[in-house]
Coordinates of C-alpha atoms (C1' of nucleotides) in Angstrom, one line a residue:
Chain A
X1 CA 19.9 13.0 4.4
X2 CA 16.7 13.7 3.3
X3 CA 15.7 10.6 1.4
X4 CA 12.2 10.5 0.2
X5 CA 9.5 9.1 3.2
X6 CA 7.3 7.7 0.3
X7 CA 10.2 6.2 -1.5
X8 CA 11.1 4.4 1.8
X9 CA 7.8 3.2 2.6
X10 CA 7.5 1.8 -0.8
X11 CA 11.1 0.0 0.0
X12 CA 9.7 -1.0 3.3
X13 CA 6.8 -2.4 1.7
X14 CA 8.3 -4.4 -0.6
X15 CA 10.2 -5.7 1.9
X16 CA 8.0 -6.8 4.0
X17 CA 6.5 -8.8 0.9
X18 CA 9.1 -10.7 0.2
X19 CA 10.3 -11.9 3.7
X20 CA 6.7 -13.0 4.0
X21 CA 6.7 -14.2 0.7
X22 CA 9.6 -16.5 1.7
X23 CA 7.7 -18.7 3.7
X24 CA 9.5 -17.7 6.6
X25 CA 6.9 -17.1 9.2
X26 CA 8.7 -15.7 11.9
X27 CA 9.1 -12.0 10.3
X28 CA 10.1 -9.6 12.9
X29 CA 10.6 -5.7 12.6
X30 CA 13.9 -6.0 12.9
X31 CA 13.7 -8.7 9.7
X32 CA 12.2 -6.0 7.7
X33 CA 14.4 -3.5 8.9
X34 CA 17.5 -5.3 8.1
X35 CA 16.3 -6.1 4.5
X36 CA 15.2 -2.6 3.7
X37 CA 18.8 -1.5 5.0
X38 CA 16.8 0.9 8.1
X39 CA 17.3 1.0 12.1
X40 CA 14.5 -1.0 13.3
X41 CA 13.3 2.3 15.4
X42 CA 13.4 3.4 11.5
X43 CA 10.3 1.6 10.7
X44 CA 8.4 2.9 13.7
X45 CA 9.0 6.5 12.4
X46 CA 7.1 5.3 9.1
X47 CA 4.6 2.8 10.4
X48 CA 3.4 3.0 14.2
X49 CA 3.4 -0.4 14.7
X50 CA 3.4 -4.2 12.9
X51 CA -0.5 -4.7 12.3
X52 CA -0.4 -1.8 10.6
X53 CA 2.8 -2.7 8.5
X54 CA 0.9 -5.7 7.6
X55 CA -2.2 -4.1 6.5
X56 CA 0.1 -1.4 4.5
X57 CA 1.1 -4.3 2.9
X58 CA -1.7 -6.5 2.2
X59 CA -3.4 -2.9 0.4
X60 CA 0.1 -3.1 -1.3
X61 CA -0.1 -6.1 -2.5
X62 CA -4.0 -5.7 -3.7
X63 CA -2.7 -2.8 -6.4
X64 CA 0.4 -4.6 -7.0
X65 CA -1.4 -7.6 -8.6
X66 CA -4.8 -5.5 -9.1
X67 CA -7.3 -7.4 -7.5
X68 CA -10.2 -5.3 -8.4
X69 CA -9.5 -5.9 -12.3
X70 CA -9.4 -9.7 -11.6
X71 CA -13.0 -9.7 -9.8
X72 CA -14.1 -7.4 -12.6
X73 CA -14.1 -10.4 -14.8
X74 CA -16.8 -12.6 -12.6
X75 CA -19.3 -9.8 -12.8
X76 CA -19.2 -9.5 -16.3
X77 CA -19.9 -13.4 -16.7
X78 CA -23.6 -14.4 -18.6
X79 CA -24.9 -17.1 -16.5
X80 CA -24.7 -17.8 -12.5
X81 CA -22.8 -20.7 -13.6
X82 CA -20.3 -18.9 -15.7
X83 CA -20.2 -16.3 -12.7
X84 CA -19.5 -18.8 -9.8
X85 CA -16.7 -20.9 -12.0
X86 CA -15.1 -17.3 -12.5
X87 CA -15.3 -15.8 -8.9
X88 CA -13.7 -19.3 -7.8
X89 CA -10.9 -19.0 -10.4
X90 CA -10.4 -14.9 -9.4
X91 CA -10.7 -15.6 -5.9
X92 CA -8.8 -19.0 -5.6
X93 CA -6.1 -17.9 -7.9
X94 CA -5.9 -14.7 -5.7
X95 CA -4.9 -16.7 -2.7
X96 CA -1.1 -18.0 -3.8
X97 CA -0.6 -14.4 -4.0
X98 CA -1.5 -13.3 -0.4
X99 CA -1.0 -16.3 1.3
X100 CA 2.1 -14.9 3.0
X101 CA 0.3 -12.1 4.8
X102 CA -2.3 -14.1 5.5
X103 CA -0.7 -16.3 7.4
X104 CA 1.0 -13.2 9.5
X105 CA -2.1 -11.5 9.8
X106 CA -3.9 -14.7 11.2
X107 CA -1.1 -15.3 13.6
X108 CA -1.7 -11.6 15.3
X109 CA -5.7 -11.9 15.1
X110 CA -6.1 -13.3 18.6
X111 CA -3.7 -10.8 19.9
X112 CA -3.9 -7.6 18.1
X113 CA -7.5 -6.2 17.2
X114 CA -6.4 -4.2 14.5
X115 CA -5.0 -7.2 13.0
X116 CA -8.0 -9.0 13.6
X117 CA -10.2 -6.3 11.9
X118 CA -8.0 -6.1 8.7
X119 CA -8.1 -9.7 8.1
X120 CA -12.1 -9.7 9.1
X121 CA -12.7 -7.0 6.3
X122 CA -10.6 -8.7 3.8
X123 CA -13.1 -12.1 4.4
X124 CA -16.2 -9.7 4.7
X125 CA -15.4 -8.8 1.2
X126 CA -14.6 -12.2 -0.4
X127 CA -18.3 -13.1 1.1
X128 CA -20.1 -9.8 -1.0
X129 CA -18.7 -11.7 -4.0
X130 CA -19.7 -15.2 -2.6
X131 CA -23.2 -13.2 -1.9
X132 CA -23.3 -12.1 -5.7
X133 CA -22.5 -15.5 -7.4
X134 CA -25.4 -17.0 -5.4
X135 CA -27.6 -14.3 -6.2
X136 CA -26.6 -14.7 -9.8
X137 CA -27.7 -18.5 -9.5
X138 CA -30.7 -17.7 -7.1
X139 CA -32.1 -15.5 -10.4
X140 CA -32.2 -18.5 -12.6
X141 CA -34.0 -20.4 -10.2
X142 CA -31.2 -23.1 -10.4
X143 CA -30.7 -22.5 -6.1
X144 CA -31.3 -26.1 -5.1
X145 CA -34.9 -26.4 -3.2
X146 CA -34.6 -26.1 0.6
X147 CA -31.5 -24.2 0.6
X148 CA -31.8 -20.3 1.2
X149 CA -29.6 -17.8 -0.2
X150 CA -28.2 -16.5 2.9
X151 CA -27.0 -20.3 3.9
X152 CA -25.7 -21.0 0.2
X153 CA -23.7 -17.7 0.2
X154 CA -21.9 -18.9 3.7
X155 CA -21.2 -22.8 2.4
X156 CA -19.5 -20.9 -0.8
X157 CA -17.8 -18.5 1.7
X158 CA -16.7 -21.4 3.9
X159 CA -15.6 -23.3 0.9
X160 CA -12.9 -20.4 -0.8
X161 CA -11.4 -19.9 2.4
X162 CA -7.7 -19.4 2.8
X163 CA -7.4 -22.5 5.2
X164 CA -8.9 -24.5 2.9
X165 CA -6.8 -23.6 -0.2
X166 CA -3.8 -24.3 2.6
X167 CA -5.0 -27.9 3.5
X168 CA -5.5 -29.2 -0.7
X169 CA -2.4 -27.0 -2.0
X170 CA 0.0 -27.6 0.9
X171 CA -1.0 -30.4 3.1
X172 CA -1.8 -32.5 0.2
X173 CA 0.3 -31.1 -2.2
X174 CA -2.5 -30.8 -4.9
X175 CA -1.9 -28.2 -7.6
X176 CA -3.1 -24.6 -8.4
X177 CA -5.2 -25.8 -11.0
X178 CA -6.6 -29.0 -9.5
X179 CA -7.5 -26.8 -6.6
X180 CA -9.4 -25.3 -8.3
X181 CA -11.0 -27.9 -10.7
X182 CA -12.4 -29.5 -7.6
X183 CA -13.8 -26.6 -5.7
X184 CA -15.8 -25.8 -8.6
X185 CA -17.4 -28.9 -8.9
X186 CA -17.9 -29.1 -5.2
X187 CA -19.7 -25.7 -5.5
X188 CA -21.8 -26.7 -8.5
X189 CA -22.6 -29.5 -7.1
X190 CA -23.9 -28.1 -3.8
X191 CA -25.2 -25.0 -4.9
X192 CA -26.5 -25.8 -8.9
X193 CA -29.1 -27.5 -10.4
X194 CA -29.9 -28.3 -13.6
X195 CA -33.7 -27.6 -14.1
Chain B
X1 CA 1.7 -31.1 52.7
X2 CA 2.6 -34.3 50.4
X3 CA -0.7 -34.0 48.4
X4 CA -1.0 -36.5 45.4
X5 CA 0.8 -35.9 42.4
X6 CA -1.6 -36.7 40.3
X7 CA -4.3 -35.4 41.6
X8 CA -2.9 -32.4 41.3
X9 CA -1.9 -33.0 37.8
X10 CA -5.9 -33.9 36.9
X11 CA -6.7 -30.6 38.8
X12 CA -4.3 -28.9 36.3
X13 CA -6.0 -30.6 33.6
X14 CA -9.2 -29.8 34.3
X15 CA -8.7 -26.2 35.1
X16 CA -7.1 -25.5 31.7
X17 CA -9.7 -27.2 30.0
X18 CA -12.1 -25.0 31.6
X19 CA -10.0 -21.9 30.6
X20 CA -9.6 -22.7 27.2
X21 CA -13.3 -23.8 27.2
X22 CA -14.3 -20.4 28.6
X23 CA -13.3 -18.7 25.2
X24 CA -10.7 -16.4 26.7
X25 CA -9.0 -16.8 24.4
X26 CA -5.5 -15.9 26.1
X27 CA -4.5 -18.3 28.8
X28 CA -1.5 -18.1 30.4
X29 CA 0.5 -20.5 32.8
X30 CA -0.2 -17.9 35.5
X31 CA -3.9 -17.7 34.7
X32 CA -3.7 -22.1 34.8
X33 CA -1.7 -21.9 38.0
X34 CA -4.4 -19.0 39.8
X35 CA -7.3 -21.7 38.3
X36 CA -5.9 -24.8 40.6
X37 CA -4.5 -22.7 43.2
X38 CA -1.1 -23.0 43.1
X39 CA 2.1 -21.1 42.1
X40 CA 3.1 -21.0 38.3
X41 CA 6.2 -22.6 39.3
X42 CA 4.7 -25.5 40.7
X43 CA 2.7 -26.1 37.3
X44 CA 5.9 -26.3 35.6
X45 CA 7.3 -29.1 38.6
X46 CA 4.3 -31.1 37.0
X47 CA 4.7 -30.1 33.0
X48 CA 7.6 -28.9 31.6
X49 CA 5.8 -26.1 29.3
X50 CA 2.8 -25.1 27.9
X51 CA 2.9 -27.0 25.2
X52 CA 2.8 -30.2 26.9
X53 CA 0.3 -29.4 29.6
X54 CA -1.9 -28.6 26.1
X55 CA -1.2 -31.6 24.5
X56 CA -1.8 -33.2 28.2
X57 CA -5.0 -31.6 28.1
X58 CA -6.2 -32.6 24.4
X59 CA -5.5 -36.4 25.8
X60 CA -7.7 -36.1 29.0
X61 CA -10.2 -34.6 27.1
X62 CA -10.3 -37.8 24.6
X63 CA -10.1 -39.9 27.6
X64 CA -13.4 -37.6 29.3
X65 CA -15.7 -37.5 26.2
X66 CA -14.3 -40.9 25.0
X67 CA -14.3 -39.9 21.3
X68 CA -13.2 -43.6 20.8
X69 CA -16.7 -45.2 21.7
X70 CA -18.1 -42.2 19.1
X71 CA -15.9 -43.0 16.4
X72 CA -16.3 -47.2 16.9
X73 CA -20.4 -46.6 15.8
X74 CA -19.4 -45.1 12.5
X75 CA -16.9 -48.3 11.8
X76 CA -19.9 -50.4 12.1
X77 CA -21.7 -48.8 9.2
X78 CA -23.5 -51.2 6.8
X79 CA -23.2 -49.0 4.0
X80 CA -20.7 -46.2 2.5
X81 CA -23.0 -43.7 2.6
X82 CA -24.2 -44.4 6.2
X83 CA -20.4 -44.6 7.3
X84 CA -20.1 -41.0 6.2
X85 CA -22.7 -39.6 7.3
X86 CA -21.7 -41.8 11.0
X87 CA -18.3 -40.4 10.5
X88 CA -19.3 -36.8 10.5
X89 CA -21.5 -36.6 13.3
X90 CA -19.0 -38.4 15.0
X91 CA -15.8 -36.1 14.3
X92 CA -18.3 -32.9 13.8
X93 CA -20.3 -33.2 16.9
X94 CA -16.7 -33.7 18.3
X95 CA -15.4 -30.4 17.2
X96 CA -17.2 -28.4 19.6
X97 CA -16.2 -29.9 22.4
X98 CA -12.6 -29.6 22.0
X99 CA -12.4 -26.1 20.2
X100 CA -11.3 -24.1 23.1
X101 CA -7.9 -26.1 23.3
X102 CA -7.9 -26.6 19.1
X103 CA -7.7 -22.6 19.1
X104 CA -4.7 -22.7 21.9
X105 CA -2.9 -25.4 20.2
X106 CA -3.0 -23.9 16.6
X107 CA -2.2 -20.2 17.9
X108 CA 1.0 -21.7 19.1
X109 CA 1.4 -23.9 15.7
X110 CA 3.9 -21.2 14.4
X111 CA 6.1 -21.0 17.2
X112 CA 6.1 -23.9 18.6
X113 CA 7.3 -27.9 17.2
X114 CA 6.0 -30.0 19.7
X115 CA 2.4 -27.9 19.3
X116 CA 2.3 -27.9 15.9
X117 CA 3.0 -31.9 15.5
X118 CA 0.5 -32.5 18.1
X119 CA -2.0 -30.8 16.1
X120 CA -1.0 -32.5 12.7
X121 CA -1.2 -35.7 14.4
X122 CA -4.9 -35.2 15.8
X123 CA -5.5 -34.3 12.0
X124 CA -3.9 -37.1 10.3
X125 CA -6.1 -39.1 12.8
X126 CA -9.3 -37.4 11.1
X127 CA -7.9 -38.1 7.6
X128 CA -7.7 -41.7 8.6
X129 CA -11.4 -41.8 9.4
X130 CA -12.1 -39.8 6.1
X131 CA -10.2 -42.7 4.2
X132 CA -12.1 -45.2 5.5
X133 CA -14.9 -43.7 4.9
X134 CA -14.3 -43.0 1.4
X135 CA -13.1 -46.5 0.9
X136 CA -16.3 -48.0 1.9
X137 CA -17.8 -46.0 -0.7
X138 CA -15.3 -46.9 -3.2
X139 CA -15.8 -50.3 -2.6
X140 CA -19.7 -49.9 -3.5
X141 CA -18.3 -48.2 -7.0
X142 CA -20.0 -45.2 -5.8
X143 CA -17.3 -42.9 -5.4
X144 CA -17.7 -40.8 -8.9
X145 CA -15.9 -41.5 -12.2
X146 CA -12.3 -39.1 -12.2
X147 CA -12.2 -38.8 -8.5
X148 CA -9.5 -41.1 -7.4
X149 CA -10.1 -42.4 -3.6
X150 CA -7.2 -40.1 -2.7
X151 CA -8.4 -36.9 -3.6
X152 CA -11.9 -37.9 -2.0
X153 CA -10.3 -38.2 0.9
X154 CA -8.4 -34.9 0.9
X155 CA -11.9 -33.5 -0.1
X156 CA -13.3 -34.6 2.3
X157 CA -11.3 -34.0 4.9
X158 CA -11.0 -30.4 4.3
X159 CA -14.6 -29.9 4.6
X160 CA -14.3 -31.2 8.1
X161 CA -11.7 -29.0 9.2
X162 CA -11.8 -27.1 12.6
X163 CA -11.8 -24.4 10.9
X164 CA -14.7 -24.9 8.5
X165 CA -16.7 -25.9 11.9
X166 CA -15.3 -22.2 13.2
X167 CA -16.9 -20.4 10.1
X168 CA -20.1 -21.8 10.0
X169 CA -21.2 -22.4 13.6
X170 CA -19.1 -19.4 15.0
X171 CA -18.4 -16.9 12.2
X172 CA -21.9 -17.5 10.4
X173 CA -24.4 -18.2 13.6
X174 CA -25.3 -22.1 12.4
X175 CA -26.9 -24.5 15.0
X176 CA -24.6 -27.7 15.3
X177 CA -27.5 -29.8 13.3
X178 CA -27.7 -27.6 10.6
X179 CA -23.2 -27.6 10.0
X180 CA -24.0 -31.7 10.3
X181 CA -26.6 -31.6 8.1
X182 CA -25.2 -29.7 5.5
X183 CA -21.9 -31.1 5.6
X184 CA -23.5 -34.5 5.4
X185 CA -25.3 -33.1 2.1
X186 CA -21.7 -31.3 0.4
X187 CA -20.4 -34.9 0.9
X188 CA -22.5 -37.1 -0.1
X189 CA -23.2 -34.5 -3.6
X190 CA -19.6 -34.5 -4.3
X191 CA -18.6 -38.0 -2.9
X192 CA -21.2 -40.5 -3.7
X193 CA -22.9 -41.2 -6.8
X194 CA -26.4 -43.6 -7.1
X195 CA -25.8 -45.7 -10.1
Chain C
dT1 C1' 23.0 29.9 8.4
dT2 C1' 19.4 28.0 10.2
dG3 C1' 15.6 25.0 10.0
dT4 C1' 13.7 20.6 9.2
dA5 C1' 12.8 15.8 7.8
dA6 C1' 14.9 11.4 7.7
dC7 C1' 17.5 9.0 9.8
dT8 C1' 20.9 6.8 13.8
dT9 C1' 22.4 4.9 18.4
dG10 C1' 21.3 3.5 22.8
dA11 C1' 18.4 2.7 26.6
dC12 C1' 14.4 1.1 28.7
dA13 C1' 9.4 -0.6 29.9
dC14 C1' 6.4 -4.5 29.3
dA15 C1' 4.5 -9.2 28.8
dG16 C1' 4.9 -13.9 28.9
dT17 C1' 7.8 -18.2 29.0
dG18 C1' 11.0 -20.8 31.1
dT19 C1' 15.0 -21.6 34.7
dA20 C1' 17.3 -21.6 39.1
dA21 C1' 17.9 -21.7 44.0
dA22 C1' 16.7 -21.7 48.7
dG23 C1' 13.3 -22.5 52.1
dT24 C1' 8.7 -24.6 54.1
dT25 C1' 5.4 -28.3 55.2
dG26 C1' 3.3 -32.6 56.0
dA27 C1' 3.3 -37.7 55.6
dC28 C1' 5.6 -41.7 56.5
dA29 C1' 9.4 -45.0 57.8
dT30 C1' 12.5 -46.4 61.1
Chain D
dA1 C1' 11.3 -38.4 67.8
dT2 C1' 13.7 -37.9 64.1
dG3 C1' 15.1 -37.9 59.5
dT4 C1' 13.9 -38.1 54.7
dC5 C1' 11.4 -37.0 50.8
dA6 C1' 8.1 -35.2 47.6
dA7 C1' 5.1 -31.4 46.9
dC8 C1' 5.0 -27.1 47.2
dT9 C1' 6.4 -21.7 48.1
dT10 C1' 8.8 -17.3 47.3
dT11 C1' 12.0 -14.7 45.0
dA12 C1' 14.8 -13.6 41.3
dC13 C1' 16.5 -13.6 36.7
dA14 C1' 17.4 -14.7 31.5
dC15 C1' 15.3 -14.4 27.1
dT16 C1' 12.5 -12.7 23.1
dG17 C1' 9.9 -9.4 20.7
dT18 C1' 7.2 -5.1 20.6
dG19 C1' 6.9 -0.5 21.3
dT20 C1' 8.6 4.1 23.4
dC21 C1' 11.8 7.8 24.4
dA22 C1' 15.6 11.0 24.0
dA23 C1' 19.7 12.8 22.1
dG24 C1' 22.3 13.0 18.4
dT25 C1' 23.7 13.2 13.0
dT26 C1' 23.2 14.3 8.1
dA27 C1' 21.9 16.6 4.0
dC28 C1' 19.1 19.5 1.4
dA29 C1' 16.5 24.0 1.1
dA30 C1' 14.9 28.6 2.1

DNA sequence: TTGTAACTTGACACAGTGTAAAGTTGACAT
DNA sequence: ATGTCAACTTTACACTGTGTCAAGTTACAA
């Protein structure tokens, strides 16, 4: 036979993708397997087990849609202003895109520890960019009075996450765009002031 | 042996609320049945799965901490402002006291119909209370130009979320006061205007 | 031709939920 | 005192999904 193992992987990872894409949550191994055209003991040979599938995927995914060059756009922005409005909009409009795996890699966090720890790091780092856009503000002096950096950086970090995006954009149907109209005004109002 | 039914089914209740309570945060029938004292088998004579003994639970817990006497003070609010702020120490303060089974009932969500509606339905409870909330503000003509009472409400009941309790007062380290105190402030900046 | 990497088939261990069946025990009625 | 009944017990098993193991098969390459 001798396929190529990093062609397959690639196929497996796309795969995976798209069954979670699907909405379907309920993706097993032998899902994957069956849509890549493998055994499901096929799948073991390339990836030793799901959380790690899913974390294959999720780094997939980030180069696929190139993440880094959409969060390189909020640190170039002038004011903290400009620079919160344009993390939100990176961020928030990064969330359609990996809300899929996100819900799978949830679903194993009490479970599976590797799992957990993926996910974890993946929130760590949407907090470093939280962290920055306050720091931004913070250097204008425009942090409101009585409210620390630390504490603004974890209400903006509660705000962008993924289960909130789920309860505006699915629960209550709102769209991409109003999603993220209204964060950003509940942020600015929160966390800016005018001087 | 003919021991009461139904004490034995309070028993049950209590000892999974303690479980779930404890943070372990995998409790299995077998772990419930050890808890009262009795065989697994015999838990299922008195509920039929897991998913109704945790929905069983969620009710005698409601019943315990009577989160209907909590939630009558902020109907008798003079004002919109002071309902909100009632409303989320009401539902806020409430939060910790029923996150051990909030965690067991969404981890099942996925897999599970009657779990996941018995969650929903707790949350479309909350929304209520958010939408009367908001409408005592509307009725002021505080609620700000552009923000129709509907989306209010959806905003506001995604800040209180579960799961935005979870990130602060878990994830982040906050003290119960300081979640209610700046939720009350996130609110009332992106809810209520003074004219 | 022999080795090797990528696969296949088939079997099995394990955890946890839920079902089924047969037996035990204690209270209570007649 | 005896029979009935509900609350339990023990034992066993079906089912799902993950992950492991072992023995083949296939095709390319040195």
């Amino acid at each position: 036979m001798s396929r190529d193992s990093s062609e397959t992987k690639s196929r497996i990872l796309n795969a995976t993708w798209k069954l979670l894409e699907s909405g379907d949550n309920a993706v097993r191994m032998s899902d994957i397997a069956k849509a890549v055209g493998i055994s499901r003991q096929a799948l073991y040979l390339h990836y030793p087990n799901r959380a790690d599938l899913l974390v294959a995927t999720t780094k997939h995914i980030d180069t696929a849609k190139n993440i880094d060059a959409r969060l390189e756009r909020s640190r170039s922005a002038r004011t903290g202003g400009e620079r919160l409005d344009a993390f939100i909009e990176a961020w928030g409009g990064y969330i359609p895109e990996i809300h899929g795996i996100s819900v799978a890699l949830r679903a194993m966090r009490h479970t599976d520890r590797e799992a957990a720890e993926a996910w974890d790091g993946r929130m760590q780092a949407v907090r470093h960019g939280c962290a920055a856009a306050v720091r931004a503000i913070a250097g204008e002096g425009r942090l409101p009075p009585g409210l620390t950096p630390e504490r603004a950086t974890d209400l903006l970090w509660m705000l962008l996450s993924v289960e909130n995006w789920e309860r505006l954009v699915r629960d209550c149907g709102w769209s991409q765009a109003d999603y993220e109209k209204e964060i950003k005004a509940l942020a600015r109002a929160e966390l800016v002031v005018t001087p």
